[in-house]
Short mmCIF file of C-alpha atoms and ligand atoms in Angstrom, two decimals:
data_model
loop_
_atom_site.label_atom_id
_atom_site.label_comp_id
_atom_site.label_asym_id
_atom_site.label_seq_id
_atom_site.Cartn_x
_atom_site.Cartn_y
_atom_site.Cartn_z
CA UNK U 106 -29.51 -17.39 -26.86
CA UNK U 107 -29.99 -15.14 -23.83
CA UNK U 108 -27.20 -12.67 -23.34
CA UNK U 109 -25.42 -12.18 -20.03
CA UNK U 110 -25.24 -8.74 -18.49
CA UNK U 111 -22.66 -8.84 -15.69
CA UNK U 112 -23.73 -6.29 -13.10
CA UNK U 113 -22.44 -8.01 -9.94
CA UNK U 114 -19.31 -5.88 -9.68
CA UNK U 115 -16.77 -3.84 -11.62
CA UNK U 116 -14.26 -6.41 -10.32
CA UNK U 117 -15.50 -8.60 -13.23
CA UNK U 118 -13.81 -6.36 -15.81
CA UNK U 119 -11.39 -8.21 -18.09
CA UNK U 120 -7.93 -6.92 -19.02
CA UNK U 121 -7.76 -4.97 -22.31
CA UNK U 122 -5.74 -6.03 -25.37
CA UNK U 123 -3.30 -3.25 -24.58
CA UNK U 124 -2.83 -4.63 -21.04
CA UNK U 125 -2.17 -8.13 -22.33
CA UNK U 126 0.40 -6.79 -24.81
CA UNK U 127 2.13 -4.71 -22.12
CA UNK U 128 2.18 -7.72 -19.77
CA UNK U 129 3.83 -9.91 -22.40
CA UNK U 130 6.78 -7.56 -22.84
CA UNK U 131 7.12 -6.06 -19.33
CA UNK U 132 10.62 -5.63 -17.97
CA UNK U 133 10.75 -7.35 -14.58
CA UNK U 134 12.96 -7.94 -11.52
CA UNK U 135 12.62 -9.11 -7.92
CA UNK U 136 10.30 -6.61 -6.24
CA UNK U 137 11.01 -7.82 -2.70
CA UNK U 138 14.53 -6.59 -3.47
CA UNK U 139 12.90 -3.45 -4.90
CA UNK U 140 14.36 -4.24 -8.32
CA UNK U 141 11.35 -4.45 -10.62
CA UNK U 142 11.54 -1.51 -13.06
CA UNK U 143 7.91 -1.78 -14.19
CA UNK U 144 6.68 -1.73 -10.59
CA UNK U 145 8.84 1.37 -10.01
CA UNK U 146 7.22 3.06 -13.00
CA UNK U 147 3.74 2.17 -11.80
CA UNK U 148 4.43 3.34 -8.24
CA UNK U 149 5.91 6.66 -9.44
CA UNK U 150 3.03 7.31 -11.84
CA UNK U 151 0.40 6.38 -9.22
CA UNK U 152 1.96 8.61 -6.55
CA UNK U 153 2.14 11.53 -8.97
CA UNK U 154 -1.51 11.10 -10.01
CA UNK U 155 -2.77 11.35 -6.43
CA UNK U 156 -0.25 14.00 -5.33
CA UNK U 157 1.73 11.87 -2.88
CA UNK U 158 5.49 11.40 -2.41
CA UNK U 159 5.48 7.64 -2.85
CA UNK U 160 3.29 4.62 -3.42
CA UNK U 161 3.30 0.86 -3.06
CA UNK U 162 1.83 -1.78 -5.39
CA UNK U 163 -0.22 -4.30 -3.37
CA UNK U 164 -2.11 -7.41 -4.51
CA UNK U 165 -5.56 -6.22 -3.36
CA UNK U 166 -7.52 -3.34 -1.91
CA UNK U 167 -8.01 -5.29 1.29
CA UNK U 168 -4.26 -5.70 1.72
CA UNK U 169 -3.70 -2.02 0.91
CA UNK U 170 -6.14 -0.98 3.63
CA UNK U 171 -4.62 -3.45 6.10
CA UNK U 172 -1.07 -2.20 5.42
CA UNK U 173 -2.31 1.37 5.95
CA UNK U 174 -3.92 0.44 9.30
CA UNK U 175 -0.75 -1.37 10.40
CA UNK U 176 1.48 1.51 9.33
CA UNK U 177 -0.53 4.32 10.92
CA UNK U 178 -1.39 2.76 14.29
CA UNK U 179 -0.31 0.71 17.29
CA UNK U 180 -2.36 -2.26 18.62
CA UNK U 181 -5.03 -1.09 21.06
CA UNK U 182 -5.80 2.13 19.25
CA UNK U 183 -9.31 2.98 18.12
CA UNK U 184 -10.18 3.70 14.49
CA UNK U 185 -13.15 5.90 13.60
CA UNK U 186 -14.97 4.85 10.44
CA UNK U 187 -18.40 4.66 8.82
CA UNK U 188 -20.58 1.71 9.81
CA UNK U 189 -21.04 0.46 6.24
CA UNK U 190 -17.41 1.01 5.25
CA UNK U 191 -15.64 -1.84 3.47
CA UNK U 192 -13.01 -2.00 6.23
CA UNK U 193 -15.72 -2.56 8.86
CA UNK U 194 -18.03 -4.82 6.84
CA UNK U 195 -16.00 -6.70 4.27
CA UNK U 196 -12.38 -7.19 5.33
CA UNK U 197 -12.86 -10.20 7.59
CA UNK U 198 -12.04 -8.16 10.74
CA UNK U 199 -8.39 -7.92 9.64
CA UNK U 200 -8.15 -4.58 11.44
CA UNK U 201 -8.90 -6.35 14.74
CA UNK U 202 -7.31 -9.74 14.12
CA UNK U 203 -4.09 -8.66 12.42
CA UNK U 204 -3.63 -5.02 13.47
CA UNK U 205 -5.13 -5.37 17.00
CA UNK U 206 -7.37 -2.33 16.55
CA UNK U 207 -10.72 -1.46 18.01
CA UNK U 208 -13.17 -0.08 15.47
CA UNK U 209 -15.58 2.74 16.23
CA UNK U 210 -18.29 2.66 13.55
CA UNK U 211 -20.48 5.75 13.02
CA UNK U 212 -23.90 5.73 11.32
CA UNK U 213 -24.63 7.94 8.33
CA UNK U 214 -27.49 8.05 5.83
CA UNK U 215 -25.33 8.33 2.73
CA UNK U 216 -21.79 7.27 3.67
CA UNK U 217 -20.60 10.83 4.24
CA UNK U 218 -19.27 11.24 7.79
CA UNK U 219 -19.74 14.71 9.27
CA UNK U 220 -16.96 16.57 11.13
CA UNK U 221 -19.11 17.09 14.25
CA UNK U 222 -19.85 13.34 14.39
CA UNK U 223 -16.15 12.52 14.30
CA UNK U 224 -15.24 15.25 16.81
CA UNK U 225 -17.83 13.87 19.25
CA UNK U 226 -16.16 10.45 19.50
CA UNK U 227 -12.51 11.46 19.79
CA UNK U 228 -11.20 9.93 23.01
CA UNK U 229 -9.94 12.10 25.85
CA UNK U 230 -6.52 11.40 27.33
CA UNK U 231 -7.87 8.98 29.96
CA UNK U 232 -6.12 5.88 31.30
CA UNK U 233 -9.35 3.85 30.90
CA UNK U 234 -9.89 4.51 27.22
CA UNK U 235 -8.24 3.43 23.99
CA UNK U 236 -6.49 6.32 22.24
CA UNK U 237 -8.08 7.41 18.96
CA UNK U 238 -5.45 6.49 16.40
CA UNK U 239 -6.93 6.98 12.94
CA UNK U 240 -9.89 8.19 10.91
CA UNK U 241 -10.83 6.13 7.83
CA UNK U 242 -12.90 7.58 4.99
CA UNK U 243 -14.33 5.76 1.95
CA UNK U 244 -14.77 7.50 -1.41
CA UNK U 245 -16.79 6.46 -3.33
CA UNK U 246 -18.75 4.81 -0.56
CA UNK U 247 -19.65 1.36 -1.82
CA UNK U 248 -22.47 0.07 0.41
CA UNK U 249 -24.14 3.45 0.64
CA UNK U 250 -24.60 3.56 -3.13
CA UNK U 251 -21.32 4.68 -4.71
CA UNK U 252 -21.74 8.12 -3.15
CA UNK U 253 -18.99 10.75 -3.27
CA UNK U 254 -17.30 12.80 -0.57
CA UNK U 255 -16.44 16.26 -1.97
CA UNK U 256 -13.05 17.99 -1.64
CA UNK U 257 -14.55 20.40 0.94
CA UNK U 258 -16.05 17.54 2.98
CA UNK U 259 -12.74 15.65 2.84
CA UNK U 260 -10.80 18.70 3.98
CA UNK U 261 -13.20 19.42 6.85
CA UNK U 262 -12.94 15.83 8.13
CA UNK U 263 -9.15 15.84 7.83
CA UNK U 264 -8.98 19.12 9.74
CA UNK U 265 -10.79 17.53 12.71
CA UNK U 266 -8.42 14.56 12.79
CA UNK U 267 -5.27 16.59 12.28
CA UNK U 268 -6.22 19.12 14.96
CA UNK U 269 -6.66 16.22 17.39
CA UNK U 270 -3.29 14.78 16.29
CA UNK U 271 -4.16 11.60 14.39
CA UNK U 272 -3.94 10.78 10.66
CA UNK U 273 -6.56 9.99 8.03
CA UNK U 274 -6.58 7.01 5.67
CA UNK U 275 -8.82 7.05 2.61
CA UNK U 276 -10.21 3.82 1.20
CA UNK U 277 -10.40 5.20 -2.32
CA UNK U 278 -10.96 1.85 -4.05
CA UNK U 279 -12.97 3.87 -6.62
CA UNK U 280 -11.39 7.30 -6.14
CA UNK U 281 -11.32 8.05 -9.87
CA UNK U 282 -15.07 7.36 -10.03
CA UNK U 283 -15.46 9.89 -7.23
CA UNK U 284 -13.37 12.51 -9.05
CA UNK U 285 -15.36 12.04 -12.24
CA UNK U 286 -18.69 11.95 -10.39
CA UNK U 287 -17.81 15.21 -8.64
CA UNK U 288 -16.11 16.76 -11.72
CA UNK U 289 -13.17 17.37 -9.37
CA UNK U 290 -9.42 16.93 -9.66
CA UNK U 291 -8.62 13.62 -7.97
CA UNK U 292 -5.79 15.33 -6.05
CA UNK U 293 -8.29 17.55 -4.27
CA UNK U 294 -9.69 14.35 -2.80
CA UNK U 295 -6.34 12.76 -1.94
CA UNK U 296 -3.95 15.56 -0.92
CA UNK U 297 -5.82 16.33 2.33
CA UNK U 298 -5.56 12.70 3.56
CA UNK U 299 -2.38 11.10 4.90
CA UNK U 300 -2.75 7.92 2.86
CA UNK U 301 -4.97 6.63 0.10
CA UNK U 302 -5.59 3.16 -1.26
CA UNK U 303 -7.13 2.81 -4.73
CA UNK U 304 -7.83 -0.21 -6.91
CA UNK U 305 -6.53 -0.87 -10.41
CA UNK U 306 -8.64 -4.00 -10.73
CA UNK U 307 -12.15 -2.54 -10.56
CA UNK U 308 -13.48 -0.04 -13.12
CA UNK U 309 -9.93 0.55 -14.38
CA UNK U 310 -9.95 -3.07 -15.63
CA UNK U 311 -6.50 -4.33 -14.57
CA UNK U 312 -6.56 -8.05 -13.68
CA UNK U 313 -4.92 -7.62 -10.25
CA UNK U 314 -3.67 -4.96 -7.89
CA UNK U 315 -4.15 -1.84 -5.86
CA UNK U 316 -2.01 1.12 -4.85
CA UNK U 317 -1.30 2.51 -1.39
CA UNK U 318 0.07 6.07 -1.52
CA UNK U 319 1.37 8.49 1.11
CA UNK U 320 4.55 10.14 2.36
CA UNK U 321 7.89 8.45 1.57
CA UNK U 322 8.33 7.59 5.24
CA UNK U 323 4.82 6.08 5.48
CA UNK U 324 5.38 3.98 2.36
CA UNK U 325 8.67 2.67 3.77
CA UNK U 326 6.74 1.37 6.79
CA UNK U 327 3.91 0.04 4.60
CA UNK U 328 6.44 -1.88 2.52
CA UNK U 329 7.55 -3.73 5.64
CA UNK U 330 3.91 -4.39 6.62
CA UNK U 331 3.14 -5.71 3.13
CA UNK U 332 6.00 -8.20 3.56
CA UNK U 333 4.67 -9.17 6.99
CA UNK U 334 1.21 -10.03 5.67
CA UNK U 335 2.68 -12.03 2.80
CA UNK U 336 2.22 -9.49 0.02
CA UNK U 337 5.87 -9.24 -1.07
CA UNK U 338 5.81 -10.24 -4.74
CA UNK U 339 8.68 -11.14 -7.04
CA UNK U 340 8.48 -10.51 -10.83
CA UNK U 341 5.13 -8.78 -10.46
CA UNK U 342 6.09 -6.23 -13.12
CA UNK U 343 3.87 -8.29 -15.44
CA UNK U 344 0.93 -7.17 -13.28
CA UNK U 345 2.21 -3.62 -12.86
CA UNK U 346 2.37 -3.31 -16.66
CA UNK U 347 -1.40 -3.81 -16.78
CA UNK U 348 -1.75 -1.35 -13.90
CA UNK U 349 0.10 1.31 -15.90
CA UNK U 350 -2.31 0.83 -18.81
CA UNK U 351 -5.17 1.14 -16.31
CA UNK U 352 -3.89 4.51 -15.09
CA UNK U 353 -2.93 5.84 -18.51
CA UNK U 354 -5.85 4.61 -20.58
CA UNK U 355 -8.84 3.73 -18.46
CA UNK U 356 -9.63 6.65 -16.16
CA UNK U 357 -11.58 8.97 -18.46
CA UNK U 358 -13.90 6.27 -19.74
CA UNK U 359 -15.36 5.75 -16.24
CA UNK U 360 -17.76 8.57 -17.20
CA UNK U 361 -19.45 6.10 -19.60
CA UNK U 362 -20.09 3.73 -16.67
CA UNK U 363 -21.71 6.55 -14.72
CA UNK U 364 -23.97 7.43 -17.66
CA UNK U 365 -24.95 3.76 -17.94
CA UNK U 366 -25.73 3.50 -14.22
CA UNK U 367 -28.07 6.47 -14.53
CA UNK U 368 -29.68 4.99 -17.64
CA UNK U 369 -30.19 1.74 -15.75
CA UNK U 370 -31.66 3.44 -12.68
CA UNK U 371 -34.00 5.58 -14.74
CA UNK U 372 -35.05 2.60 -16.83
CA UNK U 373 -35.88 0.52 -13.76
CA UNK U 374 -37.67 3.31 -11.92
CA UNK U 375 -41.24 2.36 -11.09
CA UNK U 376 -40.66 -1.40 -11.43
CA UNK U 377 -43.41 -2.99 -9.28
CA UNK U 378 -42.19 -3.89 -5.78
CA UNK U 379 -38.83 -2.14 -6.16
CA UNK U 380 -37.61 1.20 -4.78
CA UNK U 381 -34.61 2.90 -6.35
CA UNK U 382 -33.27 6.13 -4.90
CA UNK U 383 -32.20 7.96 -8.05
CA UNK U 384 -30.59 10.79 -6.10
CA UNK U 385 -28.05 8.31 -4.71
CA UNK U 386 -26.86 7.23 -8.17
CA UNK U 387 -23.75 9.41 -8.27
CA UNK U 388 -21.27 7.05 -9.95
CA UNK U 389 -21.37 3.47 -11.29
CA UNK U 390 -23.70 1.79 -8.81
CA UNK U 391 -27.45 1.31 -8.56
CA UNK U 392 -28.95 -0.09 -5.38
CA UNK U 393 -32.57 -1.16 -5.07
CA UNK U 394 -34.82 -2.22 -2.20
CA UNK U 395 -37.47 -4.90 -2.58
CA UNK U 396 -40.79 -4.28 -0.90
CA UNK U 397 -42.20 -7.32 0.99
CA UNK U 398 -43.24 -9.95 0.08
CA UNK U 399 -40.57 -9.67 -2.67
CA UNK U 400 -37.07 -10.48 -1.38
CA UNK U 401 -33.72 -9.57 -2.91
CA UNK U 402 -32.92 -13.28 -3.27
CA UNK U 403 -36.06 -13.89 -5.36
CA UNK U 404 -35.49 -10.77 -7.44
CA UNK U 405 -31.87 -11.75 -8.13
CA UNK U 406 -32.92 -15.28 -9.17
CA UNK U 407 -35.53 -13.95 -11.59
CA UNK U 408 -33.02 -11.52 -13.08
CA UNK U 409 -30.55 -14.37 -13.50
CA UNK U 410 -33.17 -16.32 -15.49
CA UNK U 411 -32.95 -13.65 -18.20
CA UNK U 412 -29.14 -13.35 -17.99
CA UNK U 413 -28.97 -10.25 -15.80
CA UNK U 414 -26.56 -10.84 -12.92
CA UNK U 415 -26.63 -8.70 -9.79
CA UNK U 416 -25.30 -8.80 -6.27
CA UNK U 417 -27.18 -9.13 -2.98
CA UNK U 418 -26.50 -6.43 -0.39
CA UNK U 419 -28.99 -7.57 2.32
CA UNK U 420 -32.15 -9.74 2.48
CA UNK U 421 -34.10 -6.91 0.85
CA UNK U 422 -31.40 -4.97 -0.99
CA UNK U 423 -29.48 -5.61 -4.21
CA UNK U 424 -26.71 -3.86 -6.14
CA UNK U 425 -25.95 -3.40 -9.83
CA UNK U 426 -22.52 -2.07 -10.87
CA UNK U 427 -21.72 -0.78 -14.36
CA UNK U 428 -18.27 -1.13 -15.92
CA UNK U 429 -16.40 -1.53 -19.21
CA UNK U 430 -18.02 -4.92 -19.84
CA UNK U 431 -21.52 -3.42 -19.87
CA UNK U 432 -22.59 -1.38 -22.92
CA UNK U 433 -25.56 0.99 -23.14
CA UNK U 434 -27.17 -1.68 -25.32
CA UNK U 435 -26.71 -4.20 -22.48
CA UNK U 436 -28.39 -1.71 -20.15
CA UNK U 437 -31.36 -1.38 -22.51
CA UNK U 438 -31.56 -5.15 -22.79
CA UNK U 439 -31.54 -5.51 -18.98
CA UNK U 440 -34.21 -2.83 -18.51
CA UNK U 441 -36.51 -4.35 -21.14
CA UNK U 442 -35.99 -7.89 -19.83
CA UNK U 443 -36.71 -6.91 -16.23
CA UNK U 444 -39.75 -4.83 -17.15
CA UNK U 445 -41.13 -7.81 -19.07
CA UNK U 446 -40.46 -10.13 -16.15
CA UNK U 447 -42.41 -7.90 -13.83
CA UNK U 448 -45.34 -7.59 -16.21
CA UNK U 449 -44.86 -3.95 -17.06
CA UNK U 450 -46.46 -2.53 -20.16
CA UNK U 451 -43.74 -2.07 -22.76
CA UNK U 452 -43.50 0.31 -25.69
CA UNK U 453 -41.96 -2.41 -27.86
CA UNK U 454 -43.99 -2.78 -31.11
CA UNK U 455 -43.22 -6.53 -31.10
CA UNK U 456 -45.04 -6.89 -27.82
CA UNK U 457 -47.91 -4.65 -28.94
CA UNK U 458 -48.68 -6.95 -31.89
CA UNK U 459 -48.46 -10.04 -29.74
N1 TLP P 21 -15.27 -4.42 -3.06
C1 TLP P 21 -15.87 -5.57 -3.67
C2 TLP P 21 -16.43 -6.53 -2.62
O1 TLP P 21 -15.47 -6.84 -1.68
C3 TLP P 21 -17.64 -5.99 -1.92
C4 TLP P 21 -16.96 -5.13 -4.63
O2 TLP P 21 -17.39 -5.99 -5.43
O3 TLP P 21 -17.38 -3.97 -4.58
N2 TLP P 21 -12.66 -0.97 -0.53
C5 TLP P 21 -13.82 -0.88 -1.19
C6 TLP P 21 -14.64 0.35 -1.07
C7 TLP P 21 -14.25 -1.94 -2.00
O4 TLP P 21 -15.41 -1.84 -2.63
C8 TLP P 21 -13.43 -3.10 -2.10
C9 TLP P 21 -13.88 -4.29 -2.91
C10 TLP P 21 -12.22 -3.12 -1.40
C11 TLP P 21 -11.87 -2.04 -0.61
C12 TLP P 21 -11.30 -4.32 -1.41
O5 TLP P 21 -10.69 -4.55 -2.63
P1 TLP P 21 -10.16 -6.02 -3.01
O6 TLP P 21 -11.35 -6.79 -3.47
O7 TLP P 21 -9.17 -5.75 -4.10
O8 TLP P 21 -9.53 -6.60 -1.80
#
């Protein structure tokens, strides 16, 4: 039987045994009344890990980002962000529809905004123009390859925003991948920003949930916004219990996912019709471009026929994401299967003898 190698996203990770056990025995209360002890423990631990005063447990990364936008800005403000950021590309225009914001996307080659680029688009105090209200960063940057923004780059960008008098929100869905990829302390990536959202349900393997962290006053506002958008949960301590396991047990192992992504990228290098930029493989993602006439859709279908599942990023581009559910043996299987599919010579002795 063909095996399945799930490379579509790290959102496919399943909860661990330890998470399921913690969920079964979690102490719970009504969290809209702020009376769920397990949620309190998760929020305290999460805030401490990213060096913030307070944090809020939210059902998804998208809702965490939306609550941050709503809490930092007023309708009519302009938000500066990268053109391929998740907030601009993948959050169903919630920033515009729900928060009434205008988005100002900036192009970059690798997801890393530059301070001069941001400075150049800050609005003057002019009655005709929307006021610049917020800068959003993304680390790791998903659509640009899982690339990392360093502590120095983060600080420099925050300095530009703060000098001009507006705050910075970090979409840090995979902030622990960034810290590990950079061999940095995660707090050096989060302390300079005013708020950070990170996900428990991606590489960290919790079934549900994200964290929004910031000052106590900011989190008080965000709590109200979360209620407004329907994210007030009741006995969600059962979910927070899994989130605590994610924070306490699952961070360090992300390094294995990074090693597997590199192994995958190196193994697939030179596949006919495919370009992979190895230099961009900084964390747990591998993106590839298909050269015409090959399309990403065709490539993905052929991969699926041998049990290797990947995600489409554009008509010519695909993405593979490594995570706890993908072993180094799975990576070797995927590489061998894809090389065979594309008629590459293989070193396998089985193949050599027919
Ligand atoms: N990303 C998902 C898809 O939505 C693309 C994935 O499979 O990678 N910020 C970033 C940088 C993200 O990558 C994601 C999810 C989110 C926010 C939103 O998180 P959720 O899915 O929990 O709303």
